[in-house]
XYZ file of C-alpha atoms in Angstrom:
667
model
C 59.867 119.667 96.266
C 55.940 119.968 96.279
C 56.004 116.714 94.046
C 58.745 115.097 96.213
C 56.939 112.266 98.967
C 59.168 111.618 101.732
C 59.302 108.138 103.125
C 59.199 107.391 107.082
C 59.780 104.266 108.257
C 57.482 103.028 110.947
C 58.992 101.603 114.075
C 56.743 98.464 114.384
C 57.652 96.977 110.904
C 60.310 94.907 110.249
C 63.227 96.026 108.103
C 61.896 93.858 104.951
C 58.338 95.486 105.315
C 59.965 98.801 105.416
C 61.872 98.031 102.209
C 58.872 96.631 100.399
C 57.012 100.116 101.415
C 59.877 102.261 100.225
C 60.253 100.199 96.872
C 56.301 100.664 96.368
C 56.235 104.497 97.196
C 59.299 104.994 94.978
C 57.475 102.829 91.871
C 54.019 104.379 92.536
C 53.894 107.593 94.175
C 56.893 109.357 93.009
C 56.752 111.008 89.522
C 60.871 112.212 89.579
C 61.897 111.385 85.803
C 58.026 111.881 84.700
C 54.574 110.129 85.995
C 54.615 107.913 83.009
C 57.958 106.458 83.740
C 58.470 102.469 82.680
C 59.605 100.966 86.152
C 60.185 97.822 84.255
C 62.480 99.072 82.222
C 66.366 98.436 82.712
C 67.233 101.955 80.750
C 65.354 105.055 81.868
C 65.475 107.197 78.736
C 64.250 110.128 80.579
C 67.278 109.902 83.221
C 69.651 108.896 80.838
C 70.656 106.086 83.112
C 70.731 102.390 82.633
C 70.738 99.961 85.850
C 73.671 97.878 84.424
C 76.555 96.232 86.448
C 80.250 96.515 86.286
C 80.714 94.815 82.977
C 78.652 97.317 81.318
C 81.546 99.674 79.987
C 79.617 100.866 76.302
C 77.630 103.934 76.487
C 74.819 101.663 74.611
C 73.269 99.493 77.314
C 73.478 95.841 76.779
C 70.782 93.611 78.573
C 72.728 90.904 79.627
C 74.731 93.369 81.760
C 71.485 94.353 83.897
C 71.814 94.318 87.528
C 70.558 91.379 89.594
C 67.105 91.052 91.127
C 66.382 91.830 93.755
C 68.712 94.381 94.285
C 67.677 96.107 91.183
C 64.353 96.893 92.299
C 66.125 99.090 95.578
C 68.303 100.463 92.833
C 65.609 101.935 91.003
C 63.963 103.148 94.084
C 66.993 104.781 95.902
C 68.193 106.264 92.503
C 64.576 107.922 92.172
C 64.131 108.990 95.467
C 67.700 110.315 95.770
C 67.167 112.496 92.608
C 63.638 114.029 93.697
C 65.788 115.571 96.813
C 68.906 116.091 95.009
C 68.773 116.067 91.337
C 71.895 116.051 89.538
C 73.228 115.176 85.972
C 76.018 113.013 86.965
C 73.919 110.774 89.218
C 76.962 109.466 91.220
C 74.622 107.324 93.092
C 75.080 104.520 90.383
C 78.696 104.373 90.743
C 77.856 102.793 94.484
C 75.040 101.079 93.554
C 77.001 99.281 90.937
C 79.709 98.379 93.045
C 77.648 97.281 96.128
C 75.802 94.971 93.617
C 78.790 93.000 92.662
C 79.896 92.939 96.293
C 76.787 91.084 97.423
C 76.908 89.051 94.047
C 80.217 87.958 95.389
C 79.492 87.120 98.857
C 77.354 84.546 97.480
C 74.703 85.801 99.885
C 72.203 86.698 97.479
C 71.503 90.209 95.948
C 69.243 91.796 98.420
C 70.238 94.656 100.386
C 68.927 93.398 103.680
C 71.755 91.231 103.840
C 74.516 93.858 103.421
C 76.926 94.112 106.050
C 80.231 96.357 106.680
C 82.125 93.665 104.722
C 80.159 94.432 101.394
C 80.566 98.081 101.813
C 84.470 97.576 102.167
C 84.482 94.969 99.062
C 82.344 97.596 97.070
C 85.003 100.512 98.178
C 87.830 98.403 96.666
C 85.791 97.633 93.430
C 85.683 101.232 92.956
C 89.229 101.820 93.287
C 89.874 98.952 90.790
C 87.061 99.763 88.029
C 87.250 103.577 88.332
C 89.879 106.468 88.119
C 90.734 107.973 91.193
C 88.329 110.828 91.295
C 85.309 108.484 90.664
C 86.252 105.976 93.172
C 86.443 108.450 95.836
C 82.589 109.968 94.374
C 81.425 106.367 94.806
C 82.993 105.946 97.919
C 81.155 108.890 99.518
C 77.848 107.478 97.541
C 78.436 104.365 99.505
C 78.710 106.026 102.727
C 75.495 108.091 102.260
C 73.748 104.929 101.038
C 74.794 103.061 104.558
C 73.605 106.176 106.559
C 69.894 106.092 104.693
C 69.267 102.481 104.960
C 70.074 102.752 108.697
C 68.168 105.750 109.317
C 65.316 104.546 107.278
C 65.693 101.093 108.998
C 65.744 99.052 105.446
C 68.476 96.948 107.243
C 68.444 94.951 110.777
C 71.547 96.698 112.132
C 73.515 100.378 112.214
C 76.130 101.342 109.877
C 78.906 103.557 110.952
C 80.893 103.237 107.920
C 83.293 105.796 106.426
C 84.813 106.690 102.993
C 88.104 104.688 102.602
C 88.945 106.259 99.368
C 90.924 109.391 99.419
C 90.277 112.605 97.444
C 92.531 112.638 94.481
C 95.325 115.457 94.862
C 94.008 118.068 92.147
C 96.864 120.516 92.945
C 99.977 118.951 92.235
C 102.075 121.277 89.951
C 105.526 119.459 89.811
C 106.737 116.996 87.724
C 105.933 114.677 84.849
C 102.264 113.675 85.556
C 101.556 117.369 86.684
C 102.823 118.562 83.282
C 100.634 115.677 81.667
C 97.866 116.628 83.523
C 98.246 120.180 82.542
C 98.520 119.083 78.921
C 95.364 116.937 78.992
C 93.373 120.083 80.527
C 94.500 122.972 78.346
C 94.297 123.064 74.407
C 97.578 123.036 72.558
C 98.547 126.490 71.044
C 99.021 124.911 67.863
C 95.357 124.095 67.571
C 94.608 127.572 68.935
C 96.397 129.603 66.268
C 94.610 127.091 63.276
C 91.002 127.814 65.196
C 91.959 131.731 65.041
C 93.156 131.401 61.459
C 89.837 129.452 60.376
C 87.710 132.195 61.843
C 89.748 135.066 60.435
C 89.133 133.427 57.121
C 85.554 134.091 57.268
C 84.723 130.898 56.610
C 81.380 130.260 54.750
C 80.152 126.729 55.531
C 77.676 126.662 58.246
C 79.441 124.119 60.183
C 82.606 126.009 60.015
C 81.090 129.024 61.095
C 79.304 127.229 64.293
C 82.694 125.709 65.088
C 85.087 128.536 64.989
C 82.310 131.082 66.340
C 81.245 128.895 69.053
C 84.910 128.416 70.266
C 85.543 131.922 69.906
C 82.662 132.698 72.667
C 84.290 130.078 74.539
C 87.589 131.863 74.831
C 85.994 135.096 75.645
C 84.336 133.887 78.955
C 85.646 130.849 81.256
C 81.619 129.061 80.398
C 80.433 125.413 80.085
C 79.558 124.723 76.250
C 76.324 124.117 77.347
C 75.778 127.517 78.665
C 76.968 128.795 75.516
C 74.809 126.762 73.500
C 71.464 127.581 75.784
C 72.004 131.566 75.494
C 69.155 133.823 73.787
C 69.566 135.597 70.695
C 69.402 138.850 72.397
C 71.830 137.944 74.946
C 74.187 140.788 74.192
C 74.077 143.914 76.878
C 76.555 147.316 76.988
C 77.110 149.096 79.874
C 78.811 152.790 80.346
C 81.762 152.362 82.952
C 83.064 155.186 85.127
C 85.592 156.263 82.181
C 83.171 156.434 79.697
C 83.913 153.596 77.817
C 81.497 150.747 77.038
C 81.828 147.580 78.865
C 80.551 144.740 77.144
C 79.130 141.432 78.438
C 76.572 138.309 77.898
C 73.074 137.786 80.101
C 74.051 134.042 81.667
C 72.203 131.342 83.437
C 74.864 129.401 84.463
C 74.824 125.649 85.889
C 76.164 124.597 89.369
C 73.355 126.903 91.363
C 75.047 130.049 90.559
C 72.295 132.581 89.922
C 71.524 134.433 86.297
C 74.470 136.897 86.098
C 76.244 138.883 83.095
C 79.957 138.022 82.060
C 81.458 140.781 80.994
C 84.091 139.975 77.826
C 87.426 141.668 78.149
C 87.893 144.577 75.906
C 90.624 143.262 73.640
C 87.870 140.249 73.036
C 84.593 142.591 72.840
C 84.885 143.246 68.995
C 85.613 139.414 68.313
C 82.900 138.090 70.616
C 80.294 140.479 68.758
C 81.494 139.543 65.259
C 80.989 135.804 66.594
C 77.568 135.949 68.044
C 76.752 138.146 64.540
C 77.715 135.506 62.346
C 75.732 132.624 64.516
C 72.630 135.552 64.710
C 72.549 135.290 60.873
C 72.965 131.673 60.131
C 70.170 131.044 62.537
C 67.749 133.719 61.970
C 65.590 131.602 59.777
C 65.618 128.744 62.110
C 63.957 131.470 64.634
C 61.565 132.848 62.033
C 60.552 128.836 61.507
C 60.142 128.427 65.313
C 57.943 131.276 65.810
C 55.789 130.366 62.943
C 55.226 126.755 64.232
C 54.468 128.157 67.922
C 52.205 130.932 66.703
C 50.609 128.472 63.542
C 49.997 125.066 64.559
C 46.955 124.521 62.071
C 49.384 126.139 59.019
C 52.119 125.104 56.830
C 55.108 127.044 57.138
C 55.412 128.873 53.686
C 59.287 129.171 52.790
C 60.877 130.075 49.733
C 60.345 127.114 47.564
C 57.142 126.046 49.156
C 54.336 125.704 46.269
C 51.776 128.393 46.255
C 48.868 126.398 46.763
C 46.045 125.885 49.535
C 46.518 124.583 52.394
C 44.134 121.115 51.400
C 45.310 121.335 47.355
C 46.491 118.165 46.485
C 50.352 118.130 45.636
C 52.129 116.319 43.172
C 55.496 114.497 44.115
C 57.546 117.248 43.045
C 55.400 120.120 44.925
C 55.535 117.814 47.976
C 59.186 117.887 47.580
C 59.597 121.244 47.173
C 57.785 121.579 50.335
C 59.826 119.208 52.643
C 63.142 121.025 50.933
C 63.845 118.124 48.797
C 65.431 117.667 45.490
C 63.233 117.158 42.353
C 66.202 116.688 40.088
C 65.796 112.661 40.422
C 62.171 112.387 41.110
C 61.819 108.622 41.321
C 64.318 108.521 43.648
C 62.666 111.513 45.745
C 59.315 109.049 45.609
C 61.042 106.476 47.310
C 62.546 108.830 49.878
C 59.139 110.068 50.551
C 57.558 106.849 51.327
C 60.797 104.859 53.020
C 62.490 107.522 55.000
C 59.762 110.021 55.757
C 56.837 107.545 55.576
C 54.910 109.893 53.192
C 52.949 108.879 50.017
C 55.648 109.292 46.996
C 51.970 109.609 44.489
C 50.890 112.352 42.864
C 47.757 113.837 44.368
C 47.863 111.978 47.499
C 49.232 114.726 50.161
C 48.475 118.169 50.762
C 50.189 120.651 52.676
C 47.851 120.338 55.844
C 48.929 116.906 55.910
C 52.494 118.058 55.522
C 51.600 120.378 58.324
C 51.071 117.368 60.557
C 53.711 115.370 59.668
C 55.828 118.589 60.371
C 54.411 119.184 63.818
C 54.843 115.064 64.600
C 58.705 115.793 63.984
C 59.246 118.786 66.551
C 61.925 118.520 68.888
C 61.155 117.036 72.568
C 59.952 119.380 74.556
C 59.107 122.406 72.050
C 58.521 124.912 72.022
C 61.121 125.001 75.148
C 64.801 125.100 73.917
C 65.935 124.947 77.010
C 63.051 124.453 79.570
C 65.077 124.807 82.770
C 66.319 128.182 81.411
C 62.836 129.432 80.121
C 64.312 129.766 76.634
C 61.864 129.326 73.716
C 63.413 127.838 70.171
C 62.260 131.329 68.600
C 64.472 133.051 71.203
C 67.415 130.718 71.289
C 70.660 132.004 69.597
C 71.500 128.167 68.645
C 68.072 127.482 67.216
C 68.442 125.598 63.854
C 67.188 123.712 61.112
C 67.471 120.145 60.530
C 70.880 119.368 58.689
C 71.904 122.948 59.037
C 75.690 121.923 59.619
C 75.444 119.402 56.827
C 78.220 120.069 54.035
C 76.319 117.464 51.672
C 72.916 118.555 51.478
C 70.678 121.991 52.100
C 69.158 122.494 55.591
C 65.515 121.423 55.961
C 63.234 124.593 55.767
C 60.297 123.032 57.961
C 61.936 120.607 60.567
C 63.857 122.344 63.802
C 67.019 121.025 65.551
C 69.084 121.737 68.435
C 72.971 121.181 68.342
C 74.798 119.658 71.123
C 77.770 119.790 72.703
C 79.017 116.718 71.076
C 78.214 118.058 67.801
C 80.936 120.681 68.669
C 83.297 118.120 70.144
C 82.938 116.139 67.492
C 83.994 118.787 64.848
C 87.047 119.565 66.969
C 88.715 115.874 66.542
C 88.419 113.150 64.158
C 86.681 110.087 65.084
C 86.016 106.592 63.648
C 82.347 106.380 63.058
C 82.813 102.754 61.275
C 85.319 100.251 60.777
C 86.411 102.011 57.236
C 85.786 105.390 57.716
C 86.982 108.279 59.877
C 84.862 111.688 60.542
C 87.061 114.447 59.502
C 87.335 117.167 62.073
C 87.272 120.797 61.275
C 91.350 120.819 61.325
C 91.352 117.834 58.813
C 89.301 119.690 56.637
C 91.344 123.083 56.836
C 95.044 121.485 57.219
C 96.434 118.996 54.565
C 97.537 115.917 56.725
C 101.271 116.079 55.652
C 101.776 119.368 57.225
C 100.835 117.885 60.810
C 103.148 115.591 62.777
C 100.085 114.322 64.601
C 96.356 114.814 64.566
C 94.894 118.061 66.253
C 92.304 117.895 68.879
C 90.689 119.822 71.614
C 87.689 119.733 73.512
C 85.433 122.245 74.567
C 86.112 122.332 78.508
C 89.702 122.904 77.692
C 88.623 126.524 76.657
C 87.124 127.014 80.082
C 90.280 125.472 81.797
C 92.601 127.617 79.739
C 90.623 131.144 80.864
C 90.813 130.026 84.587
C 94.149 129.408 84.596
C 95.244 132.811 82.444
C 93.047 134.452 85.242
C 95.075 133.071 88.007
C 98.057 134.047 85.912
C 96.623 137.489 85.876
C 96.235 137.860 89.775
C 92.271 138.240 89.873
C 90.805 136.992 93.553
C 89.314 133.598 93.858
C 85.802 135.377 94.425
C 86.280 137.009 91.007
C 87.411 134.182 89.120
C 84.325 132.229 90.606
C 81.727 134.884 89.498
C 83.238 135.114 85.916
C 83.110 131.558 85.738
C 79.452 131.254 87.097
C 80.332 129.277 89.807
C 78.858 129.180 93.100
C 81.686 127.762 95.334
C 85.142 129.400 94.925
C 86.693 126.034 95.708
C 85.821 124.706 92.761
C 88.380 127.055 91.238
C 91.437 125.002 92.257
C 90.395 122.118 89.778
C 90.881 124.782 87.008
C 94.097 126.241 88.085
C 96.723 124.792 86.133
C 99.792 127.082 86.899
C 103.424 125.677 87.153
C 105.309 125.949 90.282
C 107.583 128.246 88.269
C 104.798 130.575 87.548
C 103.907 130.597 91.053
C 107.096 131.640 92.364
C 107.420 134.344 89.858
C 103.824 135.469 90.794
C 104.823 136.027 94.101
C 108.105 138.092 93.034
C 105.650 140.291 90.689
C 104.014 141.039 93.915
C 106.604 141.471 96.283
C 108.377 145.312 95.660
C 111.284 144.124 97.886
C 112.644 141.549 95.559
C 114.092 143.594 92.680
C 116.672 141.005 90.907
C 116.351 141.298 87.072
C 116.877 137.344 86.785
C 114.662 134.852 86.319
C 114.355 132.498 89.336
C 115.958 129.582 87.362
C 119.328 131.465 87.243
C 119.125 132.015 91.253
C 118.172 128.109 91.397
C 121.438 127.423 89.662
C 123.783 129.684 92.263
C 121.618 128.052 95.272
C 122.670 124.613 93.966
C 126.439 125.507 93.821
C 126.253 126.591 97.276
C 124.286 123.502 98.769
C 125.447 119.875 98.657
C 123.190 118.457 96.184
C 122.460 118.059 92.168
C 120.284 120.290 90.286
C 117.688 117.442 89.855
C 117.479 117.169 94.046
C 117.568 121.090 94.236
C 114.385 121.256 91.812
C 112.347 118.339 93.783
C 113.322 120.222 97.217
C 113.041 123.816 96.659
C 110.921 124.807 93.845
C 107.628 123.253 94.800
C 107.947 124.826 98.344
C 110.277 127.943 97.798
C 108.613 130.930 98.871
C 109.667 134.803 99.741
C 109.951 136.014 103.191
C 110.887 139.151 104.767
C 114.547 139.061 104.086
C 115.009 136.615 101.201
C 113.820 133.175 100.211
C 112.807 130.191 102.306
C 114.061 126.734 101.006
C 112.350 124.751 103.472
C 110.871 121.381 102.293
C 107.376 121.211 103.910
C 106.690 117.610 102.811
C 109.579 116.414 104.944
C 108.501 118.739 108.080
C 106.533 121.755 109.068
C 108.334 124.965 109.956
C 110.044 124.403 113.391
C 111.265 128.259 112.999
C 107.642 130.322 112.672
C 108.627 134.084 112.362
C 112.045 133.529 113.604
C 113.569 133.412 109.823
C 116.867 134.849 110.760
C 117.964 132.106 112.855
C 117.044 129.693 110.360
C 119.822 127.706 108.189
C 117.154 127.542 105.310
C 116.952 131.477 105.190
C 118.209 132.530 101.904
C 119.652 136.253 101.082
C 120.559 137.473 97.911
C 123.858 140.377 97.610
C 122.001 143.513 95.967
C 118.495 142.746 97.125
C 116.923 146.234 98.267
C 115.648 144.295 101.311
C 118.933 145.395 103.242
C 117.197 148.292 104.366
C 114.917 146.525 106.408
C 117.929 144.044 107.890
C 119.915 147.490 108.738
C 116.614 148.702 110.822
C 116.225 145.208 112.271
C 119.566 145.333 113.261
C 119.046 148.439 115.207
C 116.289 147.127 117.021
C 117.840 144.095 118.015
C 120.570 146.108 119.560
C 118.197 147.984 121.509
C 116.363 144.918 122.558
C 119.746 143.385 123.693
C 120.509 146.384 125.622
C 117.120 146.044 127.507
C 117.815 142.602 128.098
C 120.978 143.222 129.982
C 119.473 145.988 132.175
C 116.842 143.383 133.196
C 119.591 140.793 133.766
C 121.127 143.227 136.416
C 117.803 143.992 138.072
C 117.311 140.621 138.411
C 114.209 139.740 136.515
C 113.035 136.004 136.092
C 113.994 134.563 132.174
C 115.922 137.803 131.524
C 118.658 135.655 130.709
C 116.979 133.275 128.354
C 115.406 136.337 126.417
C 119.159 137.820 126.581
C 120.675 134.497 124.619
C 118.034 134.727 122.013
C 118.734 138.636 121.030
C 122.334 137.924 121.411
C 122.089 135.105 118.854
C 120.195 137.260 116.360
C 122.362 139.897 116.831
C 125.496 138.016 115.719
C 123.636 136.425 112.971
C 122.204 139.891 111.561
C 125.760 141.380 111.690
C 127.602 138.596 110.091
C 125.078 139.020 107.397
C 125.082 142.501 107.119
C 128.989 142.306 106.676
C 128.762 139.993 103.727
C 125.871 141.885 102.402
C 127.520 145.403 102.402
C 131.208 144.016 101.596
C 131.891 145.796 98.329
C 134.021 142.652 97.012
C 131.061 140.223 96.735
C 129.115 140.672 93.542
C 125.570 141.388 93.281
C 123.479 138.405 92.794
C 125.556 136.219 95.625
C 123.524 133.782 97.300
C 124.259 134.148 100.926
C 123.065 131.535 103.295
C 124.375 131.171 107.317
C 124.902 128.061 108.774
C 123.760 126.743 112.011
C 125.484 123.680 113.241
C 122.911 123.287 115.884
C 120.094 123.233 113.392
C 118.321 120.202 112.609
C 117.531 119.942 108.792
C 115.178 116.852 107.455
C 116.697 117.242 103.620
C 120.440 117.392 104.897
C 119.694 114.082 107.124
C 118.404 112.617 104.107
C 121.113 113.548 101.709
C 123.575 112.168 104.347
C 121.929 108.882 104.445
C 121.782 108.902 100.605
C 125.628 109.772 100.556
C 126.351 106.952 103.114
C 124.226 104.552 101.015
C 126.136 105.154 97.720
C 129.610 104.910 99.299
C 128.358 101.221 100.348
C 128.660 102.299 103.901
C 126.291 101.432 106.773
C 124.444 104.568 107.356
C 125.112 106.161 110.704
C 121.292 107.453 111.053
C 118.185 104.938 110.538
C 116.466 104.405 107.151
C 112.326 104.405 107.349
C 111.441 102.180 104.700
């Protein structure tokens, strides 16, 4: 924040003068994305952002899709200024800027920010809904609202905007129906893919690429982590602590993203041994790379003496074959190696024209960006990183380079977890393709690294962990972020309620109870699934089958007098019903005495308790009847009760019979 310069508008300036000053400040005074940032470039490599319009859909920037001027200068200034105060990797500001630029262009008034009005913001919000997914459209609208406030507060326009985001946040907690099932399948890895990866890991692969993929996946299955967090682990991340029962707890030291503080993520005991094996395989594979990194950091003026390096002085002339050996190249075809040295590496392919000292300069010129930092934000050096590797480390057709460092990315892992077309006539095979014959697979297998995080979070939800525990284990700063990763079905939720409710002791699954309920209610099984399962919950006396989509509960804490209260014959809650019946009878007697004494309102209280007493007596008569089998569903009717779903079914029945419905139909 010390490098951030805040823009303060001047009241005596025009909006155009304030805008010009704002752009000047952001261009010349700010150092966000680097003091040497080339402002005129339409692609800012340090930020990974291109100032393209809505027509740009490919990842590679196309200059013909650049934003129009002068809006482009404002977009650059606004992004640089906002990222200085609220740095994020997503840079959602660009969603809003692209939509607003197109809205201004369509209006024909020119792409100048001082011409913007409320209609432009409305059009930009509509463009966001048209071009982006529902989630991104919501983010774009949110950023548009923030932009409207910004240009008003900073007096970059002549009017004040009070614009609200019209794009609704998508509901991410829908659990029922086909759409919810498809969403779960998209976010969670398939069982088949998990089994195949486990089988490959158990086979102890020898290829570095397979070791990297299977071991990293196993680590992702041990703790709910982002793949970037796993790749950024130090080589000494493991930690052991003695628990209260004397056993050893095993975990990893993490520096999570999204604002969470440094922490230890504990690995479940059942996975601890496998986790140690996975880290051991990665560590053994990358030991040589860390030795190289340590040498390059400590000895910048000396060439790294690896196993095949010629044993000569630093300044001794090298033959072409010696130079090739020093660089880890093959000398079997010397003529091709000479060409490779000159064309690919830019080095001389002749004899006696290079030295180890010259090659050392070449090696240092090709060090990864940011060296010696592997992850500068987390303060982890290449010599300390678990996933520090050498160039070509994961190649299967050529040996790893003995003198060049390399850092794997998330894309390297994701690319190996699913086949992809790299050219018109070539599909790069995945780890599944390398181990499973195509004839044995009905369809290609593919997973993503983030699916494992979703899987562990869902398993934690199923296991009953608290939201705070899940957020901490996942490395989140806010428990609200948990909901995106919870993919339990509606059936699992109801079963979870039953597991934590000792009063409900039926030994039958909920689906069987649903069948019985459907027999006693005038609706089809499909209608029952639609109306009951998403909202069914356990009450003090049984089940409530009220549909909260239709209307809120109209009998809060008065379940016994509700016609949507369902009890089950054989349920152990009958003891609670008997106790409640005795209490109601006592209250009824008190109400009778109060009426005799002439207390105001006692007659109304007597009516309520009398109705409750009658319903309890009728319910207990049925539940205690030995001729009624256990598991029977009991639902007391109430002719005076209003039921939204019953009303809808009656209208539906009348429409299907061809009659005009007696009740109005709302379109």
